[in-house]
């Protein structure tokens, strides 16, 4: 088992803490299936009864759940909140704009940290994300490019190696996932916007790879500022079109000759 496990502590509690650490640092993610009990016990160097006891504690805490097929998985975490206010926030257009405003600060911080903290493995992940963006861009595959966009930003948060920043971002992304992703697809449906986003993503990547935190932070903030402005312009254009359409038929409730 990992050296973080305290040998003097209860084996089951030590197992619990080890798995909790993996969840907290983002090594285990929501929905990840866990290994079969026998193999997991071998990997963690504990007995199966000890592992079973630890998993039961984690299940009671709501961190692990068992699906219909009997596979233990990491429970949905930081993906949705049930408070009615959060539900309102997740569907509010104004909140999307406020969310992007906050992202401007968080993205700059994450990119700056990634430029100084990213490991070789992190850099490989970032490279794969950028290569996927480039390939999707060449093929004019707007949806895949939008999905690669999401993966790149998450990879930057992971490369920041700031656990609180990563988990906050995951929680916010989960809360607003549908609305934000829908808006991202609107962005990528416009060729001129896609061209700008591709260059901006490359600028963030290049600065991180060059170990330049100031340039990385600036590139990320510029990217989020542009994204926010572009989405606001798209929303304004759609609102004007809606008004024009309503004027044609009197809002669908007036009698027209």
JSON list of C-alpha atoms in Angstrom, two decimals:
[
{"chain": "A", "resi": 1, "resn": "UNK", "atom": "CA", "xyz": [0.00, 0.00, 0.00]},
{"chain": "A", "resi": 2, "resn": "UNK", "atom": "CA", "xyz": [1.06, 3.62, -0.52]},
{"chain": "A", "resi": 3, "resn": "UNK", "atom": "CA", "xyz": [3.55, 4.97, 2.03]},
{"chain": "A", "resi": 4, "resn": "UNK", "atom": "CA", "xyz": [0.93, 7.48, 3.16]},
{"chain": "A", "resi": 5, "resn": "UNK", "atom": "CA", "xyz": [-0.86, 4.68, 5.00]},
{"chain": "A", "resi": 6, "resn": "UNK", "atom": "CA", "xyz": [0.05, 4.81, 8.70]},
{"chain": "A", "resi": 7, "resn": "UNK", "atom": "CA", "xyz": [1.14, 1.33, 9.74]},
{"chain": "A", "resi": 8, "resn": "UNK", "atom": "CA", "xyz": [0.27, 2.04, 13.35]},
{"chain": "A", "resi": 9, "resn": "UNK", "atom": "CA", "xyz": [-3.36, 2.78, 12.59]},
{"chain": "A", "resi": 10, "resn": "UNK", "atom": "CA", "xyz": [-6.18, 0.34, 12.14]},
{"chain": "A", "resi": 11, "resn": "UNK", "atom": "CA", "xyz": [-5.67, -1.40, 8.78]},
{"chain": "A", "resi": 12, "resn": "UNK", "atom": "CA", "xyz": [-9.27, -0.75, 7.75]},
{"chain": "A", "resi": 13, "resn": "UNK", "atom": "CA", "xyz": [-9.10, 2.94, 8.72]},
{"chain": "A", "resi": 14, "resn": "UNK", "atom": "CA", "xyz": [-5.75, 3.24, 6.96]},
{"chain": "A", "resi": 15, "resn": "UNK", "atom": "CA", "xyz": [-7.34, 1.75, 3.84]},
{"chain": "A", "resi": 16, "resn": "UNK", "atom": "CA", "xyz": [-10.19, 4.23, 4.11]},
{"chain": "A", "resi": 17, "resn": "UNK", "atom": "CA", "xyz": [-7.81, 7.18, 4.41]},
{"chain": "A", "resi": 18, "resn": "UNK", "atom": "CA", "xyz": [-5.75, 5.97, 1.47]},
{"chain": "A", "resi": 19, "resn": "UNK", "atom": "CA", "xyz": [-8.79, 5.69, -0.82]},
{"chain": "A", "resi": 20, "resn": "UNK", "atom": "CA", "xyz": [-10.11, 9.04, 0.45]},
{"chain": "A", "resi": 21, "resn": "UNK", "atom": "CA", "xyz": [-6.76, 10.62, -0.48]},
{"chain": "A", "resi": 22, "resn": "UNK", "atom": "CA", "xyz": [-7.03, 9.15, -3.97]},
{"chain": "A", "resi": 23, "resn": "UNK", "atom": "CA", "xyz": [-10.51, 10.66, -4.33]},
{"chain": "A", "resi": 24, "resn": "UNK", "atom": "CA", "xyz": [-9.46, 14.03, -2.95]},
{"chain": "A", "resi": 25, "resn": "UNK", "atom": "CA", "xyz": [-6.43, 14.40, -5.21]},
{"chain": "A", "resi": 26, "resn": "UNK", "atom": "CA", "xyz": [-8.46, 13.42, -8.25]},
{"chain": "A", "resi": 27, "resn": "UNK", "atom": "CA", "xyz": [-6.81, 10.05, -8.93]},
{"chain": "A", "resi": 28, "resn": "UNK", "atom": "CA", "xyz": [-10.21, 8.39, -8.40]},
{"chain": "A", "resi": 29, "resn": "UNK", "atom": "CA", "xyz": [-13.08, 10.19, -10.10]},
{"chain": "A", "resi": 30, "resn": "UNK", "atom": "CA", "xyz": [-16.84, 10.01, -9.93]},
{"chain": "A", "resi": 31, "resn": "UNK", "atom": "CA", "xyz": [-18.09, 6.85, -11.62]},
{"chain": "A", "resi": 32, "resn": "UNK", "atom": "CA", "xyz": [-14.72, 5.10, -11.71]},
{"chain": "A", "resi": 33, "resn": "UNK", "atom": "CA", "xyz": [-15.21, 1.31, -11.29]},
{"chain": "A", "resi": 34, "resn": "UNK", "atom": "CA", "xyz": [-13.00, -0.24, -8.63]},
{"chain": "A", "resi": 35, "resn": "UNK", "atom": "CA", "xyz": [-11.03, -3.42, -9.12]},
{"chain": "A", "resi": 36, "resn": "UNK", "atom": "CA", "xyz": [-12.58, -6.72, -7.99]},
{"chain": "A", "resi": 37, "resn": "UNK", "atom": "CA", "xyz": [-12.17, -7.24, -4.26]},
{"chain": "A", "resi": 38, "resn": "UNK", "atom": "CA", "xyz": [-9.47, -9.89, -4.56]},
{"chain": "A", "resi": 39, "resn": "UNK", "atom": "CA", "xyz": [-7.26, -7.85, -6.89]},
{"chain": "A", "resi": 40, "resn": "UNK", "atom": "CA", "xyz": [-7.80, -4.63, -4.94]},
{"chain": "A", "resi": 41, "resn": "UNK", "atom": "CA", "xyz": [-6.74, -6.32, -1.71]},
{"chain": "A", "resi": 42, "resn": "UNK", "atom": "CA", "xyz": [-3.54, -7.51, -3.38]},
{"chain": "A", "resi": 43, "resn": "UNK", "atom": "CA", "xyz": [-2.80, -4.05, -4.78]},
{"chain": "A", "resi": 44, "resn": "UNK", "atom": "CA", "xyz": [-3.34, -2.42, -1.38]},
{"chain": "A", "resi": 45, "resn": "UNK", "atom": "CA", "xyz": [-1.54, -5.21, 0.48]},
{"chain": "A", "resi": 46, "resn": "UNK", "atom": "CA", "xyz": [-4.39, -5.85, 2.92]},
{"chain": "A", "resi": 47, "resn": "UNK", "atom": "CA", "xyz": [-6.58, -8.85, 3.67]},
{"chain": "A", "resi": 48, "resn": "UNK", "atom": "CA", "xyz": [-9.94, -9.14, 1.99]},
{"chain": "A", "resi": 49, "resn": "UNK", "atom": "CA", "xyz": [-11.84, -8.85, 5.32]},
{"chain": "A", "resi": 50, "resn": "UNK", "atom": "CA", "xyz": [-9.90, -5.64, 6.07]},
{"chain": "A", "resi": 51, "resn": "UNK", "atom": "CA", "xyz": [-10.64, -4.28, 2.60]},
{"chain": "A", "resi": 52, "resn": "UNK", "atom": "CA", "xyz": [-14.30, -5.21, 2.93]},
{"chain": "A", "resi": 53, "resn": "UNK", "atom": "CA", "xyz": [-14.50, -3.35, 6.24]},
{"chain": "A", "resi": 54, "resn": "UNK", "atom": "CA", "xyz": [-12.87, -0.28, 4.74]},
{"chain": "A", "resi": 55, "resn": "UNK", "atom": "CA", "xyz": [-15.15, -0.28, 1.72]},
{"chain": "A", "resi": 56, "resn": "UNK", "atom": "CA", "xyz": [-18.17, -0.53, 3.99]},
{"chain": "A", "resi": 57, "resn": "UNK", "atom": "CA", "xyz": [-17.00, 2.60, 5.82]},
{"chain": "A", "resi": 58, "resn": "UNK", "atom": "CA", "xyz": [-16.59, 4.41, 2.51]},
{"chain": "A", "resi": 59, "resn": "UNK", "atom": "CA", "xyz": [-20.04, 3.29, 1.39]},
{"chain": "A", "resi": 60, "resn": "UNK", "atom": "CA", "xyz": [-21.56, 4.57, 4.63]},
{"chain": "A", "resi": 61, "resn": "UNK", "atom": "CA", "xyz": [-19.87, 7.92, 3.96]},
{"chain": "A", "resi": 62, "resn": "UNK", "atom": "CA", "xyz": [-21.41, 8.03, 0.48]},
{"chain": "A", "resi": 63, "resn": "UNK", "atom": "CA", "xyz": [-18.05, 7.92, -1.29]},
{"chain": "A", "resi": 64, "resn": "UNK", "atom": "CA", "xyz": [-18.54, 4.49, -2.86]},
{"chain": "A", "resi": 65, "resn": "UNK", "atom": "CA", "xyz": [-21.63, 2.80, -4.24]},
{"chain": "A", "resi": 66, "resn": "UNK", "atom": "CA", "xyz": [-22.41, -0.57, -5.78]},
{"chain": "A", "resi": 67, "resn": "UNK", "atom": "CA", "xyz": [-24.16, -0.67, -9.15]},
{"chain": "A", "resi": 68, "resn": "UNK", "atom": "CA", "xyz": [-26.82, -3.14, -10.30]},
{"chain": "A", "resi": 69, "resn": "UNK", "atom": "CA", "xyz": [-24.15, -5.48, -11.63]},
{"chain": "A", "resi": 70, "resn": "UNK", "atom": "CA", "xyz": [-22.37, -5.65, -8.30]},
{"chain": "A", "resi": 71, "resn": "UNK", "atom": "CA", "xyz": [-19.41, -3.45, -9.30]},
{"chain": "A", "resi": 72, "resn": "UNK", "atom": "CA", "xyz": [-18.24, -0.98, -6.71]},
{"chain": "A", "resi": 73, "resn": "UNK", "atom": "CA", "xyz": [-17.77, 2.53, -8.10]},
{"chain": "A", "resi": 74, "resn": "UNK", "atom": "CA", "xyz": [-16.79, 5.93, -6.85]},
{"chain": "A", "resi": 75, "resn": "UNK", "atom": "CA", "xyz": [-20.08, 7.68, -6.13]},
{"chain": "A", "resi": 76, "resn": "UNK", "atom": "CA", "xyz": [-21.14, 10.80, -8.05]},
{"chain": "A", "resi": 77, "resn": "UNK", "atom": "CA", "xyz": [-19.22, 13.53, -6.27]},
{"chain": "A", "resi": 78, "resn": "UNK", "atom": "CA", "xyz": [-19.20, 17.27, -6.93]},
{"chain": "A", "resi": 79, "resn": "UNK", "atom": "CA", "xyz": [-21.40, 16.73, -9.98]},
{"chain": "A", "resi": 80, "resn": "UNK", "atom": "CA", "xyz": [-24.79, 17.96, -8.82]},
{"chain": "A", "resi": 81, "resn": "UNK", "atom": "CA", "xyz": [-26.37, 19.66, -5.85]},
{"chain": "A", "resi": 82, "resn": "UNK", "atom": "CA", "xyz": [-30.00, 19.29, -4.85]},
{"chain": "A", "resi": 83, "resn": "UNK", "atom": "CA", "xyz": [-30.60, 22.66, -3.18]},
{"chain": "A", "resi": 84, "resn": "UNK", "atom": "CA", "xyz": [-33.42, 24.44, -5.11]},
{"chain": "A", "resi": 85, "resn": "UNK", "atom": "CA", "xyz": [-31.28, 27.57, -5.39]},
{"chain": "A", "resi": 86, "resn": "UNK", "atom": "CA", "xyz": [-28.52, 25.58, -7.07]},
{"chain": "A", "resi": 87, "resn": "UNK", "atom": "CA", "xyz": [-31.10, 24.20, -9.49]},
{"chain": "A", "resi": 88, "resn": "UNK", "atom": "CA", "xyz": [-32.13, 27.75, -10.34]},
{"chain": "A", "resi": 89, "resn": "UNK", "atom": "CA", "xyz": [-28.50, 28.73, -10.79]},
{"chain": "A", "resi": 90, "resn": "UNK", "atom": "CA", "xyz": [-27.83, 25.83, -13.15]},
{"chain": "A", "resi": 91, "resn": "UNK", "atom": "CA", "xyz": [-30.49, 27.06, -15.60]},
{"chain": "A", "resi": 92, "resn": "UNK", "atom": "CA", "xyz": [-29.99, 30.83, -15.26]},
{"chain": "A", "resi": 93, "resn": "UNK", "atom": "CA", "xyz": [-28.41, 32.67, -18.17]},
{"chain": "A", "resi": 94, "resn": "UNK", "atom": "CA", "xyz": [-27.07, 35.40, -15.92]},
{"chain": "A", "resi": 95, "resn": "UNK", "atom": "CA", "xyz": [-25.39, 32.83, -13.69]},
{"chain": "A", "resi": 96, "resn": "UNK", "atom": "CA", "xyz": [-23.60, 31.37, -16.72]},
{"chain": "A", "resi": 97, "resn": "UNK", "atom": "CA", "xyz": [-22.09, 34.80, -17.34]},
{"chain": "A", "resi": 98, "resn": "UNK", "atom": "CA", "xyz": [-21.08, 35.14, -13.68]},
{"chain": "A", "resi": 99, "resn": "UNK", "atom": "CA", "xyz": [-19.61, 31.65, -13.82]},
{"chain": "A", "resi": 100, "resn": "UNK", "atom": "CA", "xyz": [-17.47, 32.59, -16.80]},
{"chain": "A", "resi": 101, "resn": "UNK", "atom": "CA", "xyz": [-16.38, 35.76, -15.02]},
{"chain": "A", "resi": 102, "resn": "UNK", "atom": "CA", "xyz": [-15.20, 33.64, -12.08]},
{"chain": "A", "resi": 103, "resn": "UNK", "atom": "CA", "xyz": [-13.53, 31.22, -14.49]},
{"chain": "A", "resi": 104, "resn": "UNK", "atom": "CA", "xyz": [-11.43, 34.09, -15.80]},
{"chain": "A", "resi": 105, "resn": "UNK", "atom": "CA", "xyz": [-9.71, 34.33, -12.42]},
{"chain": "A", "resi": 106, "resn": "UNK", "atom": "CA", "xyz": [-9.58, 30.60, -11.71]},
{"chain": "A", "resi": 107, "resn": "UNK", "atom": "CA", "xyz": [-8.25, 29.70, -15.18]},
{"chain": "A", "resi": 108, "resn": "UNK", "atom": "CA", "xyz": [-5.45, 32.25, -14.87]},
{"chain": "A", "resi": 109, "resn": "UNK", "atom": "CA", "xyz": [-4.48, 30.90, -11.48]},
{"chain": "A", "resi": 110, "resn": "UNK", "atom": "CA", "xyz": [-4.61, 27.27, -12.65]},
{"chain": "A", "resi": 111, "resn": "UNK", "atom": "CA", "xyz": [-2.57, 27.92, -15.80]},
{"chain": "A", "resi": 112, "resn": "UNK", "atom": "CA", "xyz": [0.04, 29.87, -13.85]},
{"chain": "A", "resi": 113, "resn": "UNK", "atom": "CA", "xyz": [0.40, 27.06, -11.32]},
{"chain": "A", "resi": 114, "resn": "UNK", "atom": "CA", "xyz": [0.49, 24.43, -14.07]},
{"chain": "A", "resi": 115, "resn": "UNK", "atom": "CA", "xyz": [3.39, 26.26, -15.72]},
{"chain": "A", "resi": 116, "resn": "UNK", "atom": "CA", "xyz": [5.49, 25.75, -12.59]},
{"chain": "A", "resi": 117, "resn": "UNK", "atom": "CA", "xyz": [4.08, 22.49, -11.19]},
{"chain": "A", "resi": 118, "resn": "UNK", "atom": "CA", "xyz": [3.11, 20.28, -14.12]},
{"chain": "A", "resi": 119, "resn": "UNK", "atom": "CA", "xyz": [4.83, 16.89, -14.13]},
{"chain": "A", "resi": 120, "resn": "UNK", "atom": "CA", "xyz": [6.01, 15.08, -17.24]},
{"chain": "A", "resi": 121, "resn": "UNK", "atom": "CA", "xyz": [2.81, 13.02, -17.11]},
{"chain": "A", "resi": 122, "resn": "UNK", "atom": "CA", "xyz": [0.71, 16.20, -16.89]},
{"chain": "A", "resi": 123, "resn": "UNK", "atom": "CA", "xyz": [2.53, 17.61, -19.90]},
{"chain": "A", "resi": 124, "resn": "UNK", "atom": "CA", "xyz": [1.86, 14.47, -21.89]},
{"chain": "A", "resi": 125, "resn": "UNK", "atom": "CA", "xyz": [-1.84, 14.75, -21.04]},
{"chain": "A", "resi": 126, "resn": "UNK", "atom": "CA", "xyz": [-1.91, 18.41, -22.08]},
{"chain": "A", "resi": 127, "resn": "UNK", "atom": "CA", "xyz": [-0.16, 17.53, -25.35]},
{"chain": "A", "resi": 128, "resn": "UNK", "atom": "CA", "xyz": [-2.75, 14.84, -26.14]},
{"chain": "A", "resi": 129, "resn": "UNK", "atom": "CA", "xyz": [-5.56, 17.34, -25.48]},
{"chain": "A", "resi": 130, "resn": "UNK", "atom": "CA", "xyz": [-4.05, 19.96, -27.80]},
{"chain": "A", "resi": 131, "resn": "UNK", "atom": "CA", "xyz": [-3.38, 17.37, -30.51]},
{"chain": "A", "resi": 132, "resn": "UNK", "atom": "CA", "xyz": [-7.02, 16.29, -30.27]},
{"chain": "A", "resi": 133, "resn": "UNK", "atom": "CA", "xyz": [-8.15, 19.92, -30.58]},
{"chain": "A", "resi": 134, "resn": "UNK", "atom": "CA", "xyz": [-5.96, 20.36, -33.67]},
{"chain": "A", "resi": 135, "resn": "UNK", "atom": "CA", "xyz": [-7.25, 17.17, -35.28]},
{"chain": "A", "resi": 136, "resn": "UNK", "atom": "CA", "xyz": [-10.90, 18.02, -34.62]},
{"chain": "A", "resi": 137, "resn": "UNK", "atom": "CA", "xyz": [-10.32, 21.54, -35.92]},
{"chain": "A", "resi": 138, "resn": "UNK", "atom": "CA", "xyz": [-8.83, 20.22, -39.16]},
{"chain": "A", "resi": 139, "resn": "UNK", "atom": "CA", "xyz": [-11.79, 17.88, -39.61]},
{"chain": "A", "resi": 140, "resn": "UNK", "atom": "CA", "xyz": [-14.28, 20.64, -38.73]},
{"chain": "A", "resi": 141, "resn": "UNK", "atom": "CA", "xyz": [-15.70, 18.36, -36.03]},
{"chain": "A", "resi": 142, "resn": "UNK", "atom": "CA", "xyz": [-17.22, 21.01, -33.77]},
{"chain": "A", "resi": 143, "resn": "UNK", "atom": "CA", "xyz": [-18.51, 18.60, -31.14]},
{"chain": "A", "resi": 144, "resn": "UNK", "atom": "CA", "xyz": [-15.24, 16.72, -30.70]},
{"chain": "A", "resi": 145, "resn": "UNK", "atom": "CA", "xyz": [-13.33, 19.99, -30.59]},
{"chain": "A", "resi": 146, "resn": "UNK", "atom": "CA", "xyz": [-15.69, 21.26, -27.88]},
{"chain": "A", "resi": 147, "resn": "UNK", "atom": "CA", "xyz": [-15.21, 18.07, -25.88]},
{"chain": "A", "resi": 148, "resn": "UNK", "atom": "CA", "xyz": [-11.43, 18.31, -26.26]},
{"chain": "A", "resi": 149, "resn": "UNK", "atom": "CA", "xyz": [-11.70, 21.91, -25.05]},
{"chain": "A", "resi": 150, "resn": "UNK", "atom": "CA", "xyz": [-13.33, 20.64, -21.84]},
{"chain": "A", "resi": 151, "resn": "UNK", "atom": "CA", "xyz": [-10.64, 17.99, -21.39]},
{"chain": "A", "resi": 152, "resn": "UNK", "atom": "CA", "xyz": [-7.84, 20.53, -21.87]},
{"chain": "A", "resi": 153, "resn": "UNK", "atom": "CA", "xyz": [-9.18, 22.86, -19.21]},
{"chain": "A", "resi": 154, "resn": "UNK", "atom": "CA", "xyz": [-9.63, 20.00, -16.76]},
{"chain": "A", "resi": 155, "resn": "UNK", "atom": "CA", "xyz": [-6.09, 18.81, -17.51]},
{"chain": "A", "resi": 156, "resn": "UNK", "atom": "CA", "xyz": [-4.78, 22.29, -16.69]},
{"chain": "A", "resi": 157, "resn": "UNK", "atom": "CA", "xyz": [-6.58, 22.23, -13.33]},
{"chain": "A", "resi": 158, "resn": "UNK", "atom": "CA", "xyz": [-5.10, 18.82, -12.62]},
{"chain": "A", "resi": 159, "resn": "UNK", "atom": "CA", "xyz": [-1.64, 20.06, -13.62]},
{"chain": "A", "resi": 160, "resn": "UNK", "atom": "CA", "xyz": [-1.98, 22.95, -11.14]},
{"chain": "A", "resi": 161, "resn": "UNK", "atom": "CA", "xyz": [-1.72, 20.38, -8.33]},
{"chain": "A", "resi": 162, "resn": "UNK", "atom": "CA", "xyz": [-4.00, 22.50, -6.17]},
{"chain": "A", "resi": 163, "resn": "UNK", "atom": "CA", "xyz": [-6.55, 20.04, -4.81]},
{"chain": "A", "resi": 164, "resn": "UNK", "atom": "CA", "xyz": [-9.05, 22.67, -3.63]},
{"chain": "A", "resi": 165, "resn": "UNK", "atom": "CA", "xyz": [-8.93, 24.49, -6.96]},
{"chain": "A", "resi": 166, "resn": "UNK", "atom": "CA", "xyz": [-9.44, 21.23, -8.86]},
{"chain": "A", "resi": 167, "resn": "UNK", "atom": "CA", "xyz": [-12.38, 20.06, -6.75]},
{"chain": "A", "resi": 168, "resn": "UNK", "atom": "CA", "xyz": [-14.09, 23.46, -6.78]},
{"chain": "A", "resi": 169, "resn": "UNK", "atom": "CA", "xyz": [-13.82, 23.53, -10.55]},
{"chain": "A", "resi": 170, "resn": "UNK", "atom": "CA", "xyz": [-15.22, 20.03, -10.84]},
{"chain": "A", "resi": 171, "resn": "UNK", "atom": "CA", "xyz": [-18.14, 20.97, -8.61]},
{"chain": "A", "resi": 172, "resn": "UNK", "atom": "CA", "xyz": [-18.93, 24.10, -10.61]},
{"chain": "A", "resi": 173, "resn": "UNK", "atom": "CA", "xyz": [-18.56, 22.29, -13.92]},
{"chain": "A", "resi": 174, "resn": "UNK", "atom": "CA", "xyz": [-20.89, 19.55, -12.72]},
{"chain": "A", "resi": 175, "resn": "UNK", "atom": "CA", "xyz": [-23.48, 22.03, -11.51]},
{"chain": "A", "resi": 176, "resn": "UNK", "atom": "CA", "xyz": [-23.55, 23.95, -14.77]},
{"chain": "A", "resi": 177, "resn": "UNK", "atom": "CA", "xyz": [-22.42, 21.21, -17.15]},
{"chain": "A", "resi": 178, "resn": "UNK", "atom": "CA", "xyz": [-25.41, 21.13, -19.48]},
{"chain": "A", "resi": 179, "resn": "UNK", "atom": "CA", "xyz": [-25.81, 24.86, -19.92]},
{"chain": "A", "resi": 180, "resn": "UNK", "atom": "CA", "xyz": [-22.13, 25.62, -20.29]},
{"chain": "A", "resi": 181, "resn": "UNK", "atom": "CA", "xyz": [-21.52, 22.76, -22.71]},
{"chain": "A", "resi": 182, "resn": "UNK", "atom": "CA", "xyz": [-24.51, 23.82, -24.79]},
{"chain": "A", "resi": 183, "resn": "UNK", "atom": "CA", "xyz": [-23.04, 27.31, -25.00]},
{"chain": "A", "resi": 184, "resn": "UNK", "atom": "CA", "xyz": [-19.63, 25.90, -25.90]},
{"chain": "A", "resi": 185, "resn": "UNK", "atom": "CA", "xyz": [-21.21, 24.09, -28.84]},
{"chain": "A", "resi": 186, "resn": "UNK", "atom": "CA", "xyz": [-22.70, 27.41, -29.95]},
{"chain": "A", "resi": 187, "resn": "UNK", "atom": "CA", "xyz": [-19.20, 28.85, -29.95]},
{"chain": "A", "resi": 188, "resn": "UNK", "atom": "CA", "xyz": [-17.81, 26.02, -32.01]},
{"chain": "A", "resi": 189, "resn": "UNK", "atom": "CA", "xyz": [-20.58, 26.27, -34.57]},
{"chain": "A", "resi": 190, "resn": "UNK", "atom": "CA", "xyz": [-19.01, 29.56, -35.72]},
{"chain": "A", "resi": 191, "resn": "UNK", "atom": "CA", "xyz": [-15.89, 29.08, -37.83]},
{"chain": "A", "resi": 192, "resn": "UNK", "atom": "CA", "xyz": [-14.34, 32.46, -37.01]},
{"chain": "A", "resi": 193, "resn": "UNK", "atom": "CA", "xyz": [-14.74, 31.81, -33.27]},
{"chain": "A", "resi": 194, "resn": "UNK", "atom": "CA", "xyz": [-13.33, 28.30, -33.56]},
{"chain": "A", "resi": 195, "resn": "UNK", "atom": "CA", "xyz": [-10.20, 29.71, -35.21]},
{"chain": "A", "resi": 196, "resn": "UNK", "atom": "CA", "xyz": [-9.64, 32.16, -32.36]},
{"chain": "A", "resi": 197, "resn": "UNK", "atom": "CA", "xyz": [-10.26, 29.52, -29.66]},
{"chain": "A", "resi": 198, "resn": "UNK", "atom": "CA", "xyz": [-7.78, 27.15, -31.27]},
{"chain": "A", "resi": 199, "resn": "UNK", "atom": "CA", "xyz": [-5.06, 29.81, -31.23]},
{"chain": "A", "resi": 200, "resn": "UNK", "atom": "CA", "xyz": [-5.89, 30.74, -27.64]},
{"chain": "A", "resi": 201, "resn": "UNK", "atom": "CA", "xyz": [-5.69, 27.14, -26.46]},
{"chain": "A", "resi": 202, "resn": "UNK", "atom": "CA", "xyz": [-2.34, 26.79, -28.20]},
{"chain": "A", "resi": 203, "resn": "UNK", "atom": "CA", "xyz": [-1.10, 29.97, -26.47]},
{"chain": "A", "resi": 204, "resn": "UNK", "atom": "CA", "xyz": [-2.04, 28.61, -23.04]},
{"chain": "A", "resi": 205, "resn": "UNK", "atom": "CA", "xyz": [-0.42, 25.26, -23.82]},
{"chain": "A", "resi": 206, "resn": "UNK", "atom": "CA", "xyz": [2.77, 26.83, -25.17]},
{"chain": "A", "resi": 207, "resn": "UNK", "atom": "CA", "xyz": [3.16, 29.03, -22.08]},
{"chain": "A", "resi": 208, "resn": "UNK", "atom": "CA", "xyz": [2.64, 26.11, -19.71]},
{"chain": "A", "resi": 209, "resn": "UNK", "atom": "CA", "xyz": [5.14, 23.98, -21.62]},
{"chain": "A", "resi": 210, "resn": "UNK", "atom": "CA", "xyz": [7.62, 26.89, -21.56]},
{"chain": "A", "resi": 211, "resn": "UNK", "atom": "CA", "xyz": [7.37, 27.10, -17.75]},
{"chain": "A", "resi": 212, "resn": "UNK", "atom": "CA", "xyz": [6.17, 30.71, -18.05]},
{"chain": "A", "resi": 213, "resn": "UNK", "atom": "CA", "xyz": [3.52, 31.26, -15.33]},
{"chain": "A", "resi": 214, "resn": "UNK", "atom": "CA", "xyz": [2.89, 34.93, -16.16]},
{"chain": "A", "resi": 215, "resn": "UNK", "atom": "CA", "xyz": [2.31, 34.21, -19.85]},
{"chain": "A", "resi": 216, "resn": "UNK", "atom": "CA", "xyz": [0.17, 31.15, -19.04]},
{"chain": "A", "resi": 217, "resn": "UNK", "atom": "CA", "xyz": [-2.04, 33.11, -16.64]},
{"chain": "A", "resi": 218, "resn": "UNK", "atom": "CA", "xyz": [-2.40, 35.98, -19.10]},
{"chain": "A", "resi": 219, "resn": "UNK", "atom": "CA", "xyz": [-3.26, 33.65, -21.99]},
{"chain": "A", "resi": 220, "resn": "UNK", "atom": "CA", "xyz": [-5.88, 31.83, -19.90]},
{"chain": "A", "resi": 221, "resn": "UNK", "atom": "CA", "xyz": [-7.47, 35.06, -18.69]},
{"chain": "A", "resi": 222, "resn": "UNK", "atom": "CA", "xyz": [-7.55, 36.47, -22.24]},
{"chain": "A", "resi": 223, "resn": "UNK", "atom": "CA", "xyz": [-9.15, 33.23, -23.44]},
{"chain": "A", "resi": 224, "resn": "UNK", "atom": "CA", "xyz": [-11.91, 33.31, -20.83]},
{"chain": "A", "resi": 225, "resn": "UNK", "atom": "CA", "xyz": [-12.52, 37.02, -21.46]},
{"chain": "A", "resi": 226, "resn": "UNK", "atom": "CA", "xyz": [-12.94, 36.37, -25.17]},
{"chain": "A", "resi": 227, "resn": "UNK", "atom": "CA", "xyz": [-15.18, 33.35, -24.53]},
{"chain": "A", "resi": 228, "resn": "UNK", "atom": "CA", "xyz": [-17.42, 35.40, -22.26]},
{"chain": "A", "resi": 229, "resn": "UNK", "atom": "CA", "xyz": [-17.69, 38.28, -24.76]},
{"chain": "A", "resi": 230, "resn": "UNK", "atom": "CA", "xyz": [-18.39, 35.92, -27.65]},
{"chain": "A", "resi": 231, "resn": "UNK", "atom": "CA", "xyz": [-21.16, 34.11, -25.77]},
{"chain": "A", "resi": 232, "resn": "UNK", "atom": "CA", "xyz": [-22.73, 37.41, -24.75]},
{"chain": "A", "resi": 233, "resn": "UNK", "atom": "CA", "xyz": [-22.71, 38.54, -28.39]},
{"chain": "A", "resi": 234, "resn": "UNK", "atom": "CA", "xyz": [-24.30, 35.26, -29.49]},
{"chain": "A", "resi": 235, "resn": "UNK", "atom": "CA", "xyz": [-26.98, 35.56, -26.79]},
{"chain": "A", "resi": 236, "resn": "UNK", "atom": "CA", "xyz": [-27.72, 39.16, -27.79]},
{"chain": "A", "resi": 237, "resn": "UNK", "atom": "CA", "xyz": [-28.03, 38.20, -31.46]},
{"chain": "A", "resi": 238, "resn": "UNK", "atom": "CA", "xyz": [-30.38, 35.34, -30.60]},
{"chain": "A", "resi": 239, "resn": "UNK", "atom": "CA", "xyz": [-32.51, 37.64, -28.46]},
{"chain": "A", "resi": 240, "resn": "UNK", "atom": "CA", "xyz": [-32.82, 40.14, -31.33]},
{"chain": "A", "resi": 241, "resn": "UNK", "atom": "CA", "xyz": [-33.82, 37.36, -33.71]},
{"chain": "A", "resi": 242, "resn": "UNK", "atom": "CA", "xyz": [-36.47, 36.11, -31.27]},
{"chain": "A", "resi": 243, "resn": "UNK", "atom": "CA", "xyz": [-37.97, 39.59, -31.05]},
{"chain": "A", "resi": 244, "resn": "UNK", "atom": "CA", "xyz": [-38.04, 39.90, -34.84]},
{"chain": "A", "resi": 245, "resn": "UNK", "atom": "CA", "xyz": [-39.80, 36.55, -35.17]},
{"chain": "A", "resi": 246, "resn": "UNK", "atom": "CA", "xyz": [-42.38, 37.50, -32.53]},
{"chain": "A", "resi": 247, "resn": "UNK", "atom": "CA", "xyz": [-43.12, 40.75, -34.34]},
{"chain": "A", "resi": 248, "resn": "UNK", "atom": "CA", "xyz": [-43.99, 38.85, -37.49]},
{"chain": "A", "resi": 249, "resn": "UNK", "atom": "CA", "xyz": [-46.89, 36.98, -35.87]},
{"chain": "A", "resi": 250, "resn": "UNK", "atom": "CA", "xyz": [-47.75, 39.26, -32.97]},
{"chain": "A", "resi": 251, "resn": "UNK", "atom": "CA", "xyz": [-46.28, 36.94, -30.41]},
{"chain": "A", "resi": 252, "resn": "UNK", "atom": "CA", "xyz": [-48.61, 34.21, -31.73]},
{"chain": "A", "resi": 253, "resn": "UNK", "atom": "CA", "xyz": [-51.59, 35.74, -29.92]},
{"chain": "A", "resi": 254, "resn": "UNK", "atom": "CA", "xyz": [-52.60, 38.67, -32.17]},
{"chain": "A", "resi": 255, "resn": "UNK", "atom": "CA", "xyz": [-54.97, 38.55, -35.14]},
{"chain": "A", "resi": 256, "resn": "UNK", "atom": "CA", "xyz": [-53.11, 39.56, -38.27]},
{"chain": "A", "resi": 257, "resn": "UNK", "atom": "CA", "xyz": [-54.64, 40.10, -41.72]}
]
